[in-house]
Coordinates of C-alpha atoms and ligand atoms in Angstrom, one line a residue:
M17 CA -1.6 6.8 23.5
E18 CA -1.7 4.5 19.8
K19 CA 1.2 6.5 17.3
L20 CA 0.2 8.0 14.3
G21 CA 1.0 6.9 10.6
L22 CA 0.8 9.9 8.8
Y23 CA 0.2 8.8 4.3
L24 CA 1.2 11.9 2.0
S25 CA -0.1 11.4 -1.1
I26 CA 1.9 12.9 -4.2
P27 CA 0.2 12.4 -7.4
F28 CA 2.8 13.2 -9.8
C29 CA 4.4 10.8 -12.4
R30 CA 6.7 11.0 -15.4
S31 CA 4.4 9.2 -17.6
K32 CA 1.1 7.0 -17.0
C33 CA 1.8 3.0 -16.8
T34 CA -1.4 1.3 -19.0
Y35 CA -2.5 -0.6 -16.4
C36 CA -2.7 2.2 -13.6
N37 CA -5.8 3.6 -12.5
F38 CA -4.9 5.9 -9.2
A39 CA -5.5 9.5 -8.8
S40 CA -2.4 10.5 -10.3
G41 CA -0.6 11.2 -13.8
V42 CA 1.9 13.8 -15.9
F43 CA 1.2 17.4 -14.5
P44 CA 3.3 20.2 -15.5
A45 CA 5.8 20.9 -12.5
A46 CA 4.3 24.0 -11.8
H47 CA 1.1 22.2 -10.1
H48 CA 4.2 21.1 -7.9
E49 CA 4.8 23.9 -5.7
R50 CA 0.6 24.8 -5.4
Y51 CA 0.4 20.9 -4.2
V52 CA 2.8 21.2 -1.8
A53 CA 1.7 24.5 -0.3
R54 CA -2.0 23.1 -0.2
L55 CA -0.8 19.6 1.7
E56 CA 1.0 22.5 3.8
E57 CA -2.4 24.2 4.6
D58 CA -3.9 21.3 5.2
L59 CA -1.8 20.0 7.5
R60 CA -1.6 23.1 9.4
A61 CA -5.6 22.6 9.7
I62 CA -6.0 19.0 11.1
R63 CA -6.1 19.7 14.7
T64 CA -8.8 22.3 14.6
R65 CA -10.2 19.8 12.0
A66 CA -10.2 16.7 14.2
R67 CA -11.5 18.1 17.0
A68 CA -14.7 19.6 15.2
W69 CA -15.6 15.6 14.1
G70 CA -14.8 14.7 17.5
A71 CA -11.3 12.7 16.2
V72 CA -8.7 11.9 18.5
L73 CA -5.2 12.7 16.5
P74 CA -2.5 11.3 18.3
N75 CA 0.4 13.7 17.8
A76 CA 3.2 11.4 18.3
V77 CA 4.3 9.1 14.8
D78 CA 5.7 6.3 14.5
S79 CA 5.7 5.9 10.5
I80 CA 5.2 8.4 7.8
Y81 CA 4.6 6.9 4.2
V82 CA 4.9 9.3 1.3
G83 CA 3.2 7.8 -1.9
G84 CA 1.4 8.5 -5.1
G85 CA 2.4 8.8 -7.7
T86 CA 5.9 9.7 -7.9
P87 CA 6.9 11.8 -5.1
S88 CA 11.0 11.4 -5.6
L89 CA 9.7 13.6 -8.7
L90 CA 9.2 16.6 -6.1
A91 CA 11.8 19.1 -6.4
P92 CA 14.3 19.4 -2.8
A93 CA 13.2 22.2 -1.7
L94 CA 9.4 20.9 -2.1
I95 CA 10.5 17.7 -0.4
R96 CA 12.4 20.1 2.3
R97 CA 9.2 21.8 3.0
L98 CA 6.8 18.8 3.1
F99 CA 8.8 17.4 5.8
T100 CA 9.3 20.8 7.8
A101 CA 5.9 21.4 7.7
L102 CA 5.3 17.3 9.1
R103 CA 7.5 18.0 11.7
R104 CA 6.2 21.3 13.1
E105 CA 2.6 19.8 13.3
F106 CA 3.5 16.2 14.8
A107 CA 6.0 14.8 17.0
V108 CA 8.2 12.1 14.9
M109 CA 9.8 10.3 17.0
P110 CA 13.2 9.6 15.8
T111 CA 12.5 5.2 15.2
A112 CA 9.8 6.1 12.9
E113 CA 9.8 4.5 10.0
I114 CA 9.4 6.8 7.3
T115 CA 9.0 5.1 3.6
M116 CA 9.2 7.2 0.1
E117 CA 7.9 5.6 -3.2
C118 CA 10.3 6.0 -6.1
A119 CA 10.6 4.7 -9.6
P120 CA 13.6 3.8 -10.9
G121 CA 15.5 6.2 -13.0
Q122 CA 13.2 8.8 -11.4
M123 CA 15.6 10.2 -8.9
D124 CA 18.4 12.5 -8.7
S125 CA 21.0 12.5 -6.4
A126 CA 20.4 15.7 -5.1
V127 CA 16.8 14.2 -4.5
L128 CA 18.8 11.1 -3.4
E129 CA 20.2 13.7 -0.9
T130 CA 17.3 15.5 0.4
L131 CA 15.6 12.0 1.3
A132 CA 18.4 11.0 3.8
E133 CA 18.8 14.5 5.1
C134 CA 14.9 14.5 5.8
G135 CA 15.8 11.2 7.9
V136 CA 14.4 9.0 4.9
N137 CA 14.9 5.6 5.8
R138 CA 12.8 3.3 3.8
I139 CA 12.5 3.6 -0.1
S140 CA 9.8 1.6 -1.9
F141 CA 10.8 1.3 -5.4
G142 CA 8.1 0.0 -7.9
V143 CA 10.2 -1.8 -10.3
Q144 CA 7.0 -4.4 -11.6
S145 CA 9.8 -6.5 -13.8
F146 CA 13.3 -7.3 -14.2
V147 CA 12.7 -7.7 -17.8
D148 CA 12.9 -4.9 -19.5
S149 CA 10.3 -5.6 -22.7
E150 CA 7.8 -6.0 -20.0
A151 CA 8.5 -2.9 -18.3
R152 CA 8.4 -1.2 -21.4
H153 CA 5.3 -2.6 -22.5
T154 CA 3.4 -1.2 -19.5
G155 CA 5.3 2.1 -19.9
R156 CA 7.2 2.0 -17.6
L157 CA 10.6 4.2 -18.3
H158 CA 13.3 1.9 -16.4
T159 CA 15.6 -0.8 -17.4
R160 CA 16.5 -3.5 -15.2
A161 CA 20.4 -1.8 -15.2
V162 CA 18.7 1.5 -14.0
A163 CA 16.6 -0.4 -11.4
L164 CA 19.5 -2.1 -10.4
E165 CA 22.1 0.8 -10.2
D166 CA 19.2 2.9 -8.1
I167 CA 18.6 0.0 -5.7
R168 CA 22.7 0.2 -4.8
R169 CA 22.1 4.3 -4.5
V170 CA 19.7 4.3 -1.9
Q171 CA 21.7 1.1 0.1
K172 CA 25.2 3.3 -0.9
A173 CA 22.9 6.3 0.3
G174 CA 22.5 5.2 4.1
V175 CA 19.2 4.4 3.7
S176 CA 18.8 1.4 5.7
Q177 CA 15.5 -0.2 4.2
V178 CA 14.5 -1.0 0.3
S179 CA 11.2 -2.7 -0.8
V180 CA 10.7 -3.6 -4.4
D181 CA 7.4 -4.1 -5.9
L182 CA 6.7 -6.4 -8.5
I183 CA 3.6 -7.5 -10.6
A184 CA 2.6 -11.0 -11.7
G185 CA 1.0 -11.3 -14.5
L186 CA 2.1 -8.7 -16.9
P187 CA 1.6 -8.4 -21.0
G188 CA 3.6 -10.9 -22.3
Q189 CA 4.6 -12.4 -18.8
T190 CA 5.9 -16.1 -18.8
L191 CA 6.6 -18.4 -16.1
E192 CA 10.2 -18.1 -16.9
S193 CA 10.4 -14.8 -16.9
W194 CA 8.8 -14.6 -14.0
Y195 CA 11.5 -16.8 -12.5
E196 CA 14.2 -14.5 -13.9
S197 CA 12.3 -11.1 -12.0
L198 CA 12.2 -13.3 -8.4
R199 CA 15.8 -14.1 -9.3
V200 CA 17.3 -11.0 -9.4
L201 CA 15.3 -9.6 -6.6
A202 CA 16.5 -12.0 -4.6
E203 CA 20.4 -11.1 -5.5
T204 CA 19.5 -7.3 -4.5
G205 CA 19.8 -8.7 -1.5
V206 CA 16.6 -5.7 -0.4
D207 CA 14.7 -6.6 2.5
H208 CA 10.6 -6.1 1.7
A209 CA 9.2 -7.1 -1.4
S210 CA 5.4 -6.6 -2.5
I211 CA 4.4 -9.2 -5.5
Y212 CA 0.9 -8.2 -6.7
M213 CA -1.3 -10.5 -9.2
L214 CA -2.4 -7.9 -12.1
E215 CA -6.0 -7.1 -11.9
V216 CA -7.2 -5.1 -15.4
D217 CA -9.3 -2.4 -14.1
D218 CA -11.7 -1.2 -16.7
E219 CA -10.8 2.6 -16.6
S220 CA -7.4 1.4 -17.2
R221 CA -5.7 2.3 -20.3
L222 CA -5.3 -1.7 -20.8
G223 CA -8.4 -2.6 -20.0
R224 CA -10.3 -0.3 -22.1
E225 CA -8.6 -2.0 -24.2
L226 CA -9.0 -5.6 -23.5
L227 CA -12.5 -4.7 -23.7
A228 CA -12.0 -3.1 -27.3
S229 CA -9.7 -6.3 -28.1
G230 CA -6.5 -4.0 -29.3
A231 CA -3.1 -4.6 -29.4
R232 CA -1.8 -0.9 -28.8
Y233 CA -0.4 -2.0 -25.1
Y234 CA -0.5 -5.7 -25.9
A235 CA -3.7 -6.5 -23.6
Q236 CA -4.1 -9.9 -25.8
E237 CA -0.9 -10.8 -23.8
V238 CA -2.1 -10.6 -20.6
P239 CA -1.6 -14.7 -18.8
G240 CA -4.7 -16.3 -17.8
D241 CA -6.1 -16.0 -14.4
D242 CA -4.6 -20.1 -13.6
L243 CA -1.1 -18.7 -15.1
I244 CA -0.7 -15.3 -13.0
A245 CA -2.2 -17.7 -9.3
E246 CA 0.7 -20.1 -10.2
M247 CA 3.3 -17.7 -10.5
Y248 CA 2.1 -16.0 -7.4
S249 CA 2.2 -18.8 -5.7
E250 CA 5.4 -20.1 -6.9
A251 CA 6.7 -16.3 -5.3
I252 CA 6.0 -17.5 -2.1
G253 CA 8.1 -20.2 -1.5
Y254 CA 10.7 -18.8 -3.7
L255 CA 10.9 -15.9 -2.1
A256 CA 10.9 -17.6 1.6
G257 CA 13.9 -19.8 0.3
H258 CA 16.1 -16.4 -0.3
G259 CA 14.5 -15.2 3.4
L260 CA 11.9 -12.7 2.3
A261 CA 8.9 -14.7 4.3
Q262 CA 4.9 -13.9 3.6
Y263 CA 3.7 -11.9 6.0
E264 CA 0.6 -10.7 4.0
I265 CA -0.9 -11.7 1.0
S266 CA 1.2 -9.4 -1.1
N267 CA 3.8 -8.7 1.5
F268 CA 7.1 -10.8 2.5
A269 CA 9.7 -9.1 4.6
R270 CA 13.6 -10.6 6.1
P271 CA 12.9 -10.9 10.0
D272 CA 11.7 -7.8 11.6
C273 CA 11.8 -5.7 8.2
E274 CA 7.9 -5.6 7.8
S275 CA 6.7 -2.4 6.9
L276 CA 5.4 -0.8 9.8
H277 CA 3.2 1.7 8.1
N278 CA 1.2 -0.6 5.9
L279 CA 0.8 -3.4 9.0
K280 CA -1.5 -0.4 10.6
Y281 CA -3.7 -0.1 8.1
W282 CA -3.8 -4.5 8.6
R283 CA -4.0 -3.8 12.3
R284 CA -6.9 -0.7 12.6
Q285 CA -4.3 1.1 13.9
P286 CA -4.8 5.4 13.9
Y287 CA -3.6 6.7 10.1
L288 CA -4.0 10.0 8.5
G289 CA -3.8 10.4 5.2
V290 CA -3.2 13.8 3.4
G291 CA -3.2 15.0 -0.3
L292 CA -5.1 13.8 -3.3
D293 CA -7.3 10.6 -3.1
A294 CA -6.1 9.9 0.1
H295 CA -8.1 7.9 3.7
S296 CA -7.9 8.1 7.2
M297 CA -9.2 6.0 10.0
L298 CA -9.0 8.1 13.5
R299 CA -10.7 6.9 16.5
A300 CA -14.0 9.2 18.0
R301 CA -13.6 10.0 21.5
S302 CA -16.2 7.1 22.2
G303 CA -14.3 4.8 20.8
A304 CA -15.5 4.3 17.6
A305 CA -13.1 4.1 13.9
L306 CA -13.9 7.1 11.7
R307 CA -13.4 7.2 8.2
F308 CA -12.9 10.0 5.7
G309 CA -11.1 10.9 3.0
T310 CA -10.1 13.5 0.3
T311 CA -11.6 14.0 -3.6
D312 CA -9.4 12.3 -6.2
D313 CA -9.8 15.3 -8.3
L314 CA -6.6 17.4 -8.4
D315 CA -8.6 20.3 -10.0
A316 CA -10.7 20.3 -7.0
Y317 CA -8.0 19.4 -4.2
L318 CA -6.2 22.4 -5.8
G319 CA -8.8 24.8 -5.1
S320 CA -9.3 24.5 -1.7
A321 CA -11.5 21.6 -1.9
G322 CA -11.0 18.3 -0.6
W323 CA -12.2 16.4 2.7
T324 CA -14.8 14.0 3.0
E325 CA -17.0 14.1 6.2
P326 CA -16.2 11.3 8.8
G327 CA -18.4 8.4 8.8
R328 CA -18.4 6.5 11.9
M329 CA -18.6 3.0 11.6
S330 CA -20.9 0.7 13.3
R331 CA -19.9 -2.3 15.7
E332 CA -21.1 -4.8 12.5
Q333 CA -18.6 -3.0 9.8
E334 CA -16.0 -2.6 12.8
L335 CA -16.1 -6.6 13.0
E336 CA -16.1 -7.6 9.4
E337 CA -13.2 -4.9 8.7
A338 CA -11.7 -6.7 11.3
W339 CA -11.9 -10.1 10.0
F340 CA -11.0 -9.7 6.5
L341 CA -8.0 -6.9 7.5
G342 CA -6.9 -9.1 10.1
L343 CA -6.8 -12.3 7.5
R344 CA -4.6 -10.4 4.6
L345 CA -2.1 -10.6 7.5
N346 CA -0.2 -14.3 8.2
E347 CA -0.5 -13.9 11.5
G348 CA -4.5 -13.8 11.1
V349 CA -7.0 -12.9 13.4
S350 CA -7.2 -13.7 17.2
L351 CA -9.9 -14.5 18.4
A352 CA -9.3 -13.7 22.5
M353 CA -8.7 -10.2 20.4
L354 CA -11.9 -10.1 18.8
R355 CA -13.2 -11.1 22.3
G356 CA -11.8 -7.8 23.8
Q357 CA -12.5 -5.6 21.2
F358 CA -16.3 -7.2 20.6
S359 CA -18.1 -10.0 22.7
A360 CA -17.8 -13.5 23.0
S361 CA -21.2 -14.0 22.3
V362 CA -19.9 -11.9 18.3
V363 CA -17.2 -14.3 18.1
R364 CA -19.1 -16.9 18.8
A365 CA -21.9 -16.1 15.8
C366 CA -18.6 -15.9 13.2
L367 CA -17.7 -19.3 14.6
A368 CA -19.9 -20.9 11.7
T369 CA -18.8 -19.0 9.2
V370 CA -15.2 -20.1 10.0
A371 CA -16.0 -23.5 10.5
Q372 CA -17.9 -23.7 7.1
L373 CA -14.7 -22.4 5.2
E374 CA -12.1 -24.2 7.4
D375 CA -14.0 -27.7 6.2
E376 CA -13.6 -25.8 2.4
G377 CA -10.0 -25.4 2.8
L378 CA -9.8 -21.6 3.1
L379 CA -9.2 -20.9 6.8
R380 CA -7.7 -23.0 9.7
F381 CA -6.9 -22.9 13.0
A382 CA -3.3 -22.1 14.6
D383 CA -2.5 -22.2 18.3
G384 CA -6.3 -22.4 19.1
D385 CA -6.6 -19.0 18.7
R386 CA -5.7 -17.4 15.8
V387 CA -7.7 -18.4 12.4
T388 CA -5.5 -17.5 9.1
L389 CA -6.1 -17.9 5.1
T390 CA -4.6 -21.4 3.9
A391 CA -2.5 -21.2 0.6
R392 CA -5.7 -21.8 -1.3
G393 CA -7.1 -19.1 1.1
R394 CA -5.2 -16.5 0.1
L395 CA -5.6 -17.2 -4.0
L396 CA -9.1 -16.9 -3.0
S397 CA -9.2 -14.1 -0.3
N398 CA -12.0 -11.9 -1.5
E399 CA -14.7 -14.8 -2.1
V400 CA -13.4 -15.6 1.8
F401 CA -13.6 -11.9 2.7
Q402 CA -17.0 -11.2 1.3
R403 CA -18.7 -14.2 3.6
F404 CA -17.7 -12.3 6.4
L405 CA -19.4 -9.7 5.3
A406 CA -23.0 -10.8 6.6
E407 CA -22.1 -11.3 10.3
P408 CA -24.7 -10.3 12.6
A409 CA -24.7 -7.3 13.8
A410 CA -21.9 -6.7 16.7
A411 CA -23.3 -6.5 20.6
Ligands
LIG16 S1 4.1 5.8 -11.1 FE1 2.6 4.6 -10.0 S2 1.1 5.8 -10.0 FE2 2.4 6.6 -11.7 S3 1.3 5.8 -13.6 FE3 2.6 3.9 -12.9 S4 1.5 2.9 -11.4 FE4 0.7 4.4 -11.7

């Protein structure tokens, strides 16, 4: 049976970044205990819930991702409670990849010791920029020196894998300052990096300010789309030259350091998300994919509301998803695998779209079996994915 990936959402932050529209926020520490108690309750009830939904819930877990939010803000005793609850309900494999997201400057020594003690072997730092003014303008509280010191502390504490996130397109960023962030990242020797192109959500503070032409969050200094695209393209070559090869649209790793947990999302392997605004994909006994999630309203979640009823995906939806998630990966989509999962006639029906996108320079064939995005296709990936949404129903 396939192994399970577990995601735990911890929606607490010390300050709200200007570009962020996640279901996260600054809440009093008193909420933390109630929230962890609620997670424990959900974990205890999950098998009964899965049975009632006809979902197959694997017992063996090979990846855990604690994200948010800033989970490292939880007190050590609460972190211990979470891992105890996880291990009580699931068989966490000794080799499991266990990641926790941390914000630089927001992980005290007791928390770091507790993470190592609980088996966390991967830390993902939301650095976003190693240029102090850029970090400050988006509401981040750290400086480059603090971020570098935290990376060193984690490496010294024996956490074997470290990932750093950067954002291309922050207010005030130039190609030169972007190269500075990339240079510092490469010098840290971390084995994984995530590079996101800034997408300003209208509901974030930055987005509202852009619409209103305000100046408080430096919205008028957001670089243009062409410059952001150039920063992203430059990062691919630069990181490859420093041993971090791209394996997904936004992700780069040294050999064998890809994020096992995130690969599950793109490969459509089962995962369970617990906590606020968490998403899950499990299989029904028939093999069909079941998707469900939880509320993004913290008060409702703490008040025991929570799970949406699972939606069973149609074969057509599963096929669409196999394309647009698989194409995110550099390994691309294997036609042989698609034929196995769907049927030869269904794959044949997709080939006209593939050929058209190949003519437009957005897709290419590799090894006669795999379809992958080209460099241009990666920049226009949403357009490519859109073209797979109207494929004929799977037989
Ligand atoms: S730390 Fe992350 S989740 Fe929290 S506000 Fe900033 S971007 Fe959003």
